[in-house]
Amino acid sequence: MWIPIQLNENSAEPLYYQIESQLRSLIISEQIEEGTLLPSIRELAGELKCSIITVRRVYQDLESEGLLRTRQGTGTFVAKVDSSQREHFKREAVEEALNTAVDVGLSVKCDEVELKELFLSILKRKYHAEEGKG
């Protein structure tokens, strides 16, 4: 199975974090459905051109979060994620991104009004762009 993960080697974020956050998003958004067999650690590492240790860490982290389950001799599967868990992960991901955005705004001396206007402008543009596609 091919997993649509895009790695940016120029990013300050470690590769394992990029892989983990994208795979988590794919599971939470149900783009990869419950019960789906994921590639082996070796296969995914080969596809992404990264270390087996990196992918092993991603799988272990997501398994400890309850998003993946591993069956010895069978492979790693997407676990059942209930709606409250899904909402928690969605909120956590968005909150983390917004915190980072506010930190960047503060670091370049944007005031609260500027940040709020910029956020609302982006929000309006993104959601109206999505409506235009439908």
GROMACS .gro file of C-alpha atoms in nm:
model
  134
    1MET     CA    1   0.000   0.000   0.000
    2TRP     CA    2   0.131   0.344  -0.094
    3ILE     CA    3   0.089   0.610   0.177
    4PRO     CA    4   0.084   0.974   0.060
    5ILE     CA    5   0.353   1.115   0.288
    6GLN     CA    6   0.559   1.410   0.169
    7LEU     CA    7   0.895   1.464   0.339
    8ASN     CA    8   1.077   1.794   0.338
    9GLU     CA    9   1.444   1.735   0.406
   10ASN     CA   10   1.497   2.112   0.437
   11SER     CA   11   1.245   2.138   0.721
   12ALA     CA   12   1.361   2.200   1.076
   13GLU     CA   13   1.119   1.923   1.183
   14PRO     CA   14   1.281   1.580   1.219
   15LEU     CA   15   1.183   1.319   0.958
   16TYR     CA   16   1.018   1.096   1.219
   17TYR     CA   17   0.795   1.389   1.327
   18GLN     CA   18   0.698   1.467   0.967
   19ILE     CA   19   0.609   1.101   0.904
   20GLU     CA   20   0.429   1.058   1.236
   21SER     CA   21   0.218   1.373   1.208
   22GLN     CA   22   0.118   1.301   0.847
   23LEU     CA   23   0.034   0.937   0.917
   24ARG     CA   24  -0.164   1.043   1.226
   25SER     CA   25  -0.358   1.295   1.013
   26LEU     CA   26  -0.433   1.032   0.747
   27ILE     CA   27  -0.570   0.797   1.014
   28ILE     CA   28  -0.769   1.064   1.203
   29SER     CA   29  -0.924   1.199   0.882
   30GLU     CA   30  -1.010   0.840   0.782
   31GLN     CA   31  -0.814   0.868   0.458
   32ILE     CA   32  -0.660   0.542   0.575
   33GLU     CA   33  -0.945   0.331   0.712
   34GLU     CA   34  -0.963   0.114   1.019
   35GLY     CA   35  -0.820  -0.232   0.959
   36THR     CA   36  -0.593  -0.123   0.674
   37LEU     CA   37  -0.268  -0.318   0.664
   38LEU     CA   38   0.023  -0.074   0.653
   39PRO     CA   39   0.349  -0.142   0.473
   40SER     CA   40   0.613  -0.320   0.679
   41ILE     CA   41   0.865  -0.101   0.853
   42ARG     CA   42   1.126  -0.197   0.595
   43GLU     CA   43   0.891  -0.127   0.300
   44LEU     CA   44   0.785   0.216   0.427
   45ALA     CA   45   1.144   0.312   0.509
   46GLY     CA   46   1.239   0.215   0.152
   47GLU     CA   47   0.952   0.414   0.000
   48LEU     CA   48   1.037   0.721   0.208
   49LYS     CA   49   1.414   0.674   0.171
   50CYS     CA   50   1.470   0.695   0.545
   51SER     CA   51   1.598   0.476   0.824
   52ILE     CA   52   1.417   0.164   0.942
   53ILE     CA   53   1.471   0.295   1.296
   54THR     CA   54   1.276   0.612   1.206
   55VAL     CA   55   0.975   0.419   1.079
   56ARG     CA   56   0.990   0.175   1.372
   57ARG     CA   57   0.973   0.473   1.610
   58VAL     CA   58   0.673   0.620   1.422
   59TYR     CA   59   0.485   0.289   1.432
   60GLN     CA   60   0.565   0.241   1.803
   61ASP     CA   61   0.455   0.595   1.892
   62LEU     CA   62   0.128   0.565   1.699
   63GLU     CA   63   0.066   0.222   1.849
   64SER     CA   64   0.114   0.361   2.201
   65GLU     CA   65  -0.141   0.634   2.112
   66GLY     CA   66  -0.386   0.363   2.010
   67LEU     CA   67  -0.392   0.450   1.641
   68LEU     CA   68  -0.210   0.139   1.522
   69ARG     CA   69  -0.199  -0.223   1.634
   70THR     CA   70   0.058  -0.484   1.546
   71ARG     CA   71  -0.009  -0.855   1.515
   72GLN     CA   72   0.302  -1.069   1.535
   73GLY     CA   73   0.362  -1.237   1.201
   74THR     CA   74   0.076  -1.049   1.030
   75GLY     CA   75   0.173  -0.682   1.029
   76THR     CA   76   0.067  -0.339   1.147
   77PHE     CA   77  -0.293  -0.228   1.105
   78VAL     CA   78  -0.489   0.092   1.157
   79ALA     CA   79  -0.677   0.056   1.486
   80LYS     CA   80  -1.038   0.150   1.554
   81VAL     CA   81  -1.051   0.517   1.653
   82ASP     CA   82  -1.373   0.624   1.823
   83SER     CA   83  -1.525   0.966   1.758
   84SER     CA   84  -1.416   1.119   2.090
   85GLN     CA   85  -1.057   1.005   2.027
   86ARG     CA   86  -1.079   1.142   1.672
   87GLU     CA   87  -1.204   1.480   1.800
   88HIS     CA   88  -0.927   1.492   2.061
   89PHE     CA   89  -0.656   1.427   1.799
   90LYS     CA   90  -0.807   1.681   1.556
   91ARG     CA   91  -0.825   1.949   1.824
   92GLU     CA   92  -0.473   1.875   1.944
   93ALA     CA   93  -0.329   1.899   1.590
   94VAL     CA   94  -0.503   2.228   1.513
   95GLU     CA   95  -0.416   2.376   1.851
   96GLU     CA   96  -0.049   2.289   1.802
   97ALA     CA   97  -0.046   2.453   1.458
   98LEU     CA   98  -0.220   2.767   1.587
   99ASN     CA   99   0.021   2.793   1.881
  100THR     CA  100   0.311   2.777   1.638
  101ALA     CA  101   0.151   3.043   1.415
  102VAL     CA  102   0.096   3.277   1.712
  103ASP     CA  103   0.456   3.222   1.826
  104VAL     CA  104   0.578   3.320   1.478
  105GLY     CA  105   0.352   3.627   1.483
  106LEU     CA  106   0.488   3.730   1.823
  107SER     CA  107   0.847   3.677   1.709
  108VAL     CA  108   0.798   3.923   1.420
  109LYS     CA  109   0.617   4.171   1.645
  110CYS     CA  110   0.262   4.133   1.509
  111ASP     CA  111   0.006   4.262   1.753
  112GLU     CA  112  -0.311   4.075   1.847
  113VAL     CA  113  -0.532   4.272   1.605
  114GLU     CA  114  -0.298   4.205   1.310
  115LEU     CA  115  -0.285   3.833   1.389
  116LYS     CA  116  -0.662   3.810   1.428
  117GLU     CA  117  -0.724   3.993   1.096
  118LEU     CA  118  -0.469   3.775   0.918
  119PHE     CA  119  -0.618   3.457   1.064
  120LEU     CA  120  -0.973   3.556   0.966
  121SER     CA  121  -0.859   3.651   0.616
  122ILE     CA  122  -0.685   3.316   0.565
  123LEU     CA  123  -0.979   3.129   0.715
  124LYS     CA  124  -1.225   3.303   0.483
  125ARG     CA  125  -1.004   3.248   0.176
  126LYS     CA  126  -0.947   2.878   0.251
  127TYR     CA  127  -1.308   2.793   0.327
  128HIS     CA  128  -1.444   2.985   0.030
  129ALA     CA  129  -1.190   2.815  -0.194
  130GLU     CA  130  -1.317   2.478  -0.064
  131GLU     CA  131  -1.680   2.581  -0.128
  132GLY     CA  132  -1.589   2.675  -0.486
  133LYS     CA  133  -1.458   2.322  -0.548
  134GLY     CA  134  -1.784   2.155  -0.445
   0.00000   0.00000   0.00000
